Short mmCIF file of C-alpha atoms and ligand atoms in Angstrom, two decimals:
data_model
loop_
_atom_site.label_atom_id
_atom_site.label_comp_id
_atom_site.label_asym_id
_atom_site.label_seq_id
_atom_site.Cartn_x
_atom_site.Cartn_y
_atom_site.Cartn_z
CA MET A 1 18.46 -59.82 70.25
CA ASP A 2 17.23 -56.29 70.00
CA PHE A 3 18.45 -54.37 73.03
CA GLY A 4 15.89 -53.86 75.72
CA GLU A 5 13.19 -56.19 74.47
CA LEU A 6 14.25 -58.94 76.81
CA GLY A 7 17.49 -60.11 78.09
CA MET A 8 20.08 -57.43 78.68
CA VAL A 9 22.14 -59.04 81.40
CA LEU A 10 22.68 -56.93 84.48
CA GLY A 11 25.34 -58.38 86.72
CA LYS A 12 24.78 -62.11 87.08
CA ASP A 13 21.25 -62.97 86.25
CA ILE A 14 19.14 -59.87 86.49
CA ILE A 15 17.66 -58.88 83.16
CA ILE A 16 15.35 -56.16 81.91
CA GLU A 17 11.95 -57.71 81.37
CA ARG A 18 9.84 -54.76 80.23
CA LYS A 19 10.34 -51.14 79.40
CA THR A 20 7.94 -48.23 79.10
CA ALA A 21 8.93 -44.92 77.53
CA VAL A 22 9.12 -41.88 79.84
CA GLY A 23 8.82 -38.38 78.37
CA GLY A 24 10.46 -35.18 79.50
CA GLY A 25 14.10 -35.67 78.53
CA ASP A 26 15.92 -33.43 76.08
CA ALA A 27 18.83 -35.46 74.96
CA ASN A 28 18.08 -39.16 75.37
CA ASP A 29 15.40 -41.83 75.19
CA ALA A 30 14.23 -42.68 78.70
CA TYR A 31 12.33 -45.68 80.07
CA LYS A 32 10.92 -47.05 83.28
CA VAL A 33 11.94 -50.70 83.26
CA VAL A 34 10.96 -53.77 85.23
CA LEU A 35 13.84 -56.04 86.19
CA SER A 36 13.57 -59.79 86.56
CA ASN A 37 14.00 -59.40 90.33
CA GLY A 38 10.73 -57.46 90.31
CA GLU A 39 12.29 -54.05 90.96
CA PHE A 40 11.95 -50.97 88.79
CA ALA A 41 14.88 -49.14 87.29
CA PHE A 42 15.32 -46.08 85.08
CA LEU A 43 17.02 -46.54 81.72
CA LYS A 44 18.45 -43.88 79.43
CA GLU A 45 19.54 -44.76 75.91
CA ASN A 46 21.45 -42.99 73.20
CA SER A 47 23.47 -43.94 70.15
CA VAL A 48 26.81 -45.71 70.54
CA GLN A 49 28.57 -42.55 69.30
CA ASN A 50 27.22 -40.85 72.43
CA ALA A 51 28.45 -43.46 74.94
CA ASP A 52 30.73 -40.77 76.36
CA PHE A 53 27.63 -38.81 77.35
CA PHE A 54 26.55 -41.44 79.88
CA ARG A 55 30.06 -41.94 81.22
CA LYS A 56 30.12 -38.23 82.06
CA GLU A 57 26.60 -38.32 83.49
CA GLU A 58 27.58 -41.20 85.77
CA HIS A 59 30.69 -39.38 86.95
CA GLY A 60 28.67 -36.23 87.64
CA LEU A 61 25.95 -38.07 89.56
CA LYS A 62 28.57 -39.90 91.62
CA ALA A 63 30.44 -36.69 92.42
CA LEU A 64 27.20 -35.17 93.75
CA GLN A 65 26.32 -38.37 95.59
CA ASN A 66 29.75 -38.46 97.26
CA THR A 67 28.99 -35.17 99.00
CA GLY A 68 26.39 -37.12 101.02
CA THR A 69 24.14 -34.08 101.14
CA ILE A 70 21.18 -34.77 98.86
CA ARG A 71 19.56 -37.80 97.29
CA ILE A 72 20.94 -38.75 93.89
CA PRO A 73 19.82 -41.88 91.96
CA CYS A 74 22.29 -44.77 92.33
CA ILE A 75 23.85 -46.04 89.13
CA TYR A 76 23.31 -49.75 88.43
CA ASP A 77 24.98 -50.22 85.09
CA ARG A 78 26.37 -48.45 82.06
CA GLY A 79 27.54 -49.78 78.73
CA VAL A 80 26.92 -50.43 75.07
CA GLU A 81 24.53 -53.09 73.83
CA ASP A 82 23.00 -53.88 70.44
CA GLY A 83 23.73 -50.51 68.88
CA HIS A 84 22.83 -48.36 71.90
CA SER A 85 24.70 -46.84 74.76
CA TYR A 86 22.77 -46.95 77.99
CA LEU A 87 22.77 -45.86 81.61
CA LEU A 88 20.67 -47.80 84.09
CA MET A 89 19.94 -46.28 87.46
CA GLU A 90 17.69 -46.38 90.47
CA TYR A 91 14.08 -45.55 89.62
CA ILE A 92 12.79 -42.58 91.61
CA GLU A 93 9.10 -43.00 92.38
CA ARG A 94 7.49 -39.59 92.23
CA GLY A 95 5.63 -38.33 95.27
CA HIS A 96 4.22 -35.06 96.51
CA ALA A 97 6.37 -32.49 98.22
CA SER A 98 6.64 -33.24 101.94
CA PRO A 99 5.99 -30.47 104.47
CA GLY A 100 9.24 -28.56 104.64
CA TYR A 101 10.24 -29.76 101.15
CA TRP A 102 11.51 -26.40 99.98
CA GLU A 103 13.44 -25.81 103.19
CA LYS A 104 14.99 -29.28 102.84
CA LEU A 105 16.03 -28.55 99.29
CA GLY A 106 17.52 -25.19 100.31
CA HIS A 107 19.49 -26.66 103.22
CA ALA A 108 20.62 -29.66 101.17
CA LEU A 109 21.83 -27.54 98.25
CA ALA A 110 23.73 -25.26 100.64
CA ALA A 111 25.32 -28.32 102.26
CA MET A 112 26.27 -29.60 98.81
CA HIS A 113 27.84 -26.25 97.96
CA LYS A 114 29.76 -26.28 101.25
CA ALA A 115 30.86 -29.92 101.04
CA PRO A 116 34.62 -30.58 101.04
CA LEU A 117 35.89 -31.07 97.50
CA ASP A 118 37.44 -34.34 96.37
CA PRO A 119 41.23 -33.93 95.78
CA LYS A 120 40.56 -34.85 92.11
CA TYR A 121 38.94 -31.46 91.60
CA SER A 122 39.71 -29.36 94.65
CA GLY A 123 41.58 -26.09 94.54
CA LYS A 124 40.55 -25.21 90.99
CA TYR A 125 37.45 -24.24 89.05
CA GLY A 126 36.34 -26.74 86.41
CA PHE A 127 36.38 -30.51 86.68
CA TYR A 128 38.75 -33.36 85.98
CA GLU A 129 37.03 -33.96 82.63
CA ASP A 130 34.82 -32.13 80.17
CA ASN A 131 31.15 -33.07 80.16
CA TYR A 132 27.81 -31.99 78.70
CA ILE A 133 25.18 -29.38 79.38
CA GLY A 134 22.02 -30.93 77.95
CA ALA A 135 23.30 -32.19 74.60
CA GLY A 136 25.89 -29.39 74.38
CA GLU A 137 29.58 -29.91 75.08
CA GLN A 138 30.88 -28.26 78.24
CA SER A 139 34.59 -27.56 78.70
CA ASN A 140 35.93 -27.94 82.24
CA VAL A 141 39.63 -27.07 81.91
CA GLN A 142 40.73 -26.51 85.50
CA MET A 143 41.70 -22.92 86.30
CA THR A 144 42.61 -21.06 89.47
CA GLY A 145 40.38 -18.04 88.75
CA TRP A 146 36.60 -18.26 88.62
CA VAL A 147 36.16 -15.24 86.38
CA GLU A 148 38.75 -16.55 83.94
CA PHE A 149 37.10 -19.98 84.01
CA PHE A 150 33.64 -18.56 83.36
CA ARG A 151 35.00 -16.46 80.50
CA GLU A 152 37.10 -19.15 78.78
CA CYS A 153 35.08 -22.32 79.48
CA ARG A 154 31.54 -21.02 79.64
CA LEU A 155 30.81 -17.76 77.79
CA ARG A 156 33.48 -17.73 75.06
CA PRO A 157 32.77 -21.19 73.59
CA GLN A 158 29.00 -20.59 73.54
CA LEU A 159 29.37 -17.09 72.09
CA MET A 160 31.60 -18.48 69.35
CA LEU A 161 29.07 -21.20 68.53
CA ALA A 162 26.27 -18.62 68.42
CA SER A 163 28.22 -16.02 66.42
CA GLY A 164 26.27 -16.77 63.22
CA TYR A 165 23.14 -15.35 64.89
CA PHE A 166 24.77 -11.99 65.70
CA ASP A 167 25.33 -8.80 63.73
CA LYS A 168 28.53 -6.75 64.04
CA ASP A 169 27.21 -4.69 66.91
CA ILE A 170 26.29 -7.73 69.04
CA LEU A 171 29.59 -9.40 68.18
CA SER A 172 31.51 -6.38 69.41
CA LYS A 173 29.34 -6.10 72.53
CA SER A 174 30.01 -9.80 73.24
CA GLU A 175 33.74 -9.18 72.93
CA PHE A 176 33.38 -6.20 75.29
CA ILE A 177 31.67 -8.41 77.90
CA LEU A 178 34.41 -11.05 77.66
CA ASN A 179 37.11 -8.40 78.03
CA ASN A 180 35.37 -6.79 80.99
CA LEU A 181 34.08 -9.85 82.79
CA ASP A 182 36.29 -9.13 85.82
CA LYS A 183 34.23 -5.95 86.36
CA ILE A 184 30.96 -7.88 86.20
CA LEU A 185 31.75 -11.05 88.18
CA ILE A 186 33.63 -11.53 91.43
CA GLU A 187 35.75 -14.34 92.79
CA PRO A 188 33.62 -16.44 95.19
CA GLU A 189 34.44 -16.94 98.85
CA ARG A 190 34.80 -20.68 98.24
CA PRO A 191 34.66 -23.00 95.24
CA SER A 192 31.61 -25.28 95.30
CA LEU A 193 30.66 -28.46 93.54
CA LEU A 194 27.74 -27.38 91.35
CA HIS A 195 24.88 -29.33 89.82
CA GLY A 196 25.44 -27.17 86.77
CA ASP A 197 21.98 -27.46 85.16
CA LEU A 198 19.72 -26.67 88.09
CA TRP A 199 16.35 -25.88 86.58
CA SER A 200 13.17 -27.19 88.19
CA GLY A 201 12.92 -30.13 85.74
CA ASN A 202 16.11 -31.54 87.19
CA VAL A 203 14.79 -31.69 90.75
CA MET A 204 12.38 -34.53 91.52
CA GLN A 205 10.31 -35.30 94.61
CA ASP A 206 10.63 -38.91 95.71
CA SER A 207 7.89 -41.10 97.20
CA VAL A 208 8.35 -39.61 100.66
CA GLY A 209 8.40 -36.12 99.18
CA ASP A 210 12.13 -35.46 99.55
CA PRO A 211 14.20 -33.75 96.86
CA VAL A 212 16.34 -35.70 94.40
CA LEU A 213 18.71 -34.16 91.85
CA ILE A 214 18.99 -35.68 88.37
CA ASP A 215 20.69 -34.95 85.05
CA PRO A 216 23.60 -32.74 86.19
CA ALA A 217 26.36 -30.93 84.31
CA VAL A 218 28.75 -31.01 87.27
CA TYR A 219 31.77 -28.77 87.80
CA VAL A 220 33.43 -26.73 90.51
CA GLY A 221 32.37 -23.11 90.36
CA CYS A 222 30.71 -20.22 92.15
CA ASN A 223 27.48 -21.20 93.96
CA GLU A 224 25.77 -18.17 92.37
CA ALA A 225 25.80 -19.97 89.01
CA ASP A 226 23.52 -22.73 90.38
CA LEU A 227 21.26 -20.23 92.14
CA ALA A 228 20.96 -18.06 89.05
CA MET A 229 19.73 -21.03 87.05
CA THR A 230 17.02 -21.80 89.61
CA GLU A 231 15.64 -18.36 88.71
CA LEU A 232 15.96 -18.67 84.92
CA PHE A 233 12.87 -20.77 84.24
CA GLY A 234 11.28 -20.39 87.68
CA GLY A 235 9.61 -23.06 89.77
CA PHE A 236 11.52 -22.68 93.05
CA ASP A 237 9.58 -21.45 96.07
CA PHE A 238 10.75 -18.51 98.23
CA ARG A 239 11.20 -20.95 101.14
CA PHE A 240 13.98 -22.63 99.17
CA TYR A 241 15.91 -19.33 98.93
CA GLU A 242 15.31 -18.44 102.59
CA ALA A 243 16.67 -21.80 103.71
CA TYR A 244 19.62 -21.65 101.33
CA TYR A 245 20.63 -18.12 102.29
CA SER A 246 20.30 -18.92 106.00
CA GLU A 247 23.23 -21.31 105.42
CA ILE A 248 25.28 -19.42 102.86
CA GLY A 249 24.83 -15.67 102.91
CA LYS A 250 23.97 -13.94 99.67
CA MET A 251 27.01 -12.09 98.30
CA SER A 252 26.25 -8.46 97.74
CA GLY A 253 25.47 -7.62 94.12
CA TYR A 254 24.20 -11.12 93.23
CA GLU A 255 21.24 -9.68 91.32
CA ARG A 256 23.64 -7.72 89.10
CA ARG A 257 25.53 -10.92 88.23
CA ARG A 258 22.60 -13.34 87.92
CA ASP A 259 21.80 -12.77 84.26
CA ILE A 260 25.38 -13.10 83.06
CA TYR A 261 25.39 -16.58 84.59
CA ASN A 262 22.12 -17.34 82.85
CA LEU A 263 23.46 -15.97 79.57
CA TYR A 264 25.50 -19.17 79.44
CA HIS A 265 22.37 -21.36 79.59
CA LEU A 266 20.42 -19.19 77.19
CA LEU A 267 23.30 -19.31 74.69
CA ASN A 268 23.40 -23.08 75.07
CA HIS A 269 19.65 -23.23 74.38
CA LEU A 270 20.10 -20.93 71.39
CA ASN A 271 22.84 -23.21 70.06
CA LEU A 272 20.84 -26.39 70.69
CA PHE A 273 17.26 -25.36 69.97
CA GLY A 274 17.49 -22.28 67.74
CA ARG A 275 16.25 -18.72 67.36
CA GLY A 276 13.53 -18.87 70.03
CA TYR A 277 16.19 -17.89 72.57
CA LEU A 278 17.85 -15.17 70.48
CA SER A 279 16.01 -12.14 71.85
CA SER A 280 16.66 -13.15 75.49
CA VAL A 281 20.34 -13.60 74.64
CA ILE A 282 20.59 -10.26 72.87
CA ASP A 283 18.78 -8.41 75.69
CA ILE A 284 21.33 -9.65 78.21
CA ILE A 285 24.30 -8.90 75.97
CA ILE A 286 23.08 -5.32 75.41
CA ARG A 287 22.48 -4.83 79.15
CA TYR A 288 25.95 -5.98 80.22
CA ALA A 289 27.85 -4.23 77.42
CA LYS A 290 27.24 -0.77 78.89
P1 ADP B 1 17.63 -36.18 79.44
O1 ADP B 1 19.06 -36.51 79.77
O2 ADP B 1 17.22 -36.75 78.13
O3 ADP B 1 17.30 -34.72 79.60
P2 ADP B 1 16.47 -36.75 82.07
O4 ADP B 1 17.57 -37.33 82.89
O5 ADP B 1 16.12 -35.32 82.31
O6 ADP B 1 16.74 -37.02 80.50
O7 ADP B 1 15.20 -37.67 82.29
C1 ADP B 1 13.97 -37.44 81.61
C2 ADP B 1 12.81 -37.47 82.60
O8 ADP B 1 12.75 -38.74 83.23
C3 ADP B 1 12.99 -36.47 83.75
O9 ADP B 1 12.40 -35.24 83.47
C4 ADP B 1 12.29 -37.17 84.91
O10 ADP B 1 10.90 -36.88 84.87
C5 ADP B 1 12.47 -38.62 84.61
N1 ADP B 1 13.59 -39.22 85.39
C6 ADP B 1 14.90 -38.89 85.32
N2 ADP B 1 15.65 -39.64 86.13
C7 ADP B 1 14.78 -40.50 86.73
C8 ADP B 1 14.95 -41.54 87.70
N3 ADP B 1 16.16 -41.89 88.16
N4 ADP B 1 13.83 -42.19 88.11
C9 ADP B 1 12.61 -41.87 87.62
N5 ADP B 1 12.40 -40.90 86.71
C10 ADP B 1 13.46 -40.21 86.27
#
């Protein structure tokens, strides 16, 4: 039977009865589904070759959920069926932001960044396994230094992938940035579990108007990397920042570091989606190579 039409068995006798496509995702096909017990669920599908993608997404969502600080969709099932890999999770009914929504999100994200780290990934930057940033591969080799981690696991791999877009001058400026990253970034006061892909499209408002995080690229890093991404494509209200910074003070010089953190995401977009991101990438490289 063709997967998803009728009959994928979930646990004992719960099956998917109907599915309706949901737009908005970058990397996967997504559906709102009705289960035979009458409940809704959210289904993501990809090819079997990409089954690893959903294993990593599940691990990331669970790591965030284990902090107990912010709502994360519960995972119901994951597997391979009829030529697809899939991830089935709790369906988040969209609502309108509740009063105090932005403050809640700010406090919750700060609590997540302050949460004790699981022994599996405490004490080091990175994560216990590599994962994905959108459809791009993300290396998480655990390292004791944040700056070294950001250079070797974030900027260097993306710069290498993007090298075909650059002339000699930009290549040498990129090398300069890598070699001088310890003068641009600082070691954080504490390592934090990060969402890793925190743009506004990955924060939902549930039916009571509370924030929910989806689609992470989790790793342990400096909290500034998550905050920088909230500023990259916009969409976060000033009340979010006020609440966040009332819990975790802003480290001096954050604004000077912000765009180097976002260079990582822009490079990833350049590598995934093409030249549309090239000028933003080059602007940042030129700025930091002085
Ligand atoms: P992709 O991995 O392809 O980027 P996303 O996880 O971002 O897919 O999901 C695509 C869209 O589906 C999101 O923008 C959001 O609107 C919606 N969505 C994601 N997770 C859920 C969920 N658990 N419940 C309801 N809608 C969801």
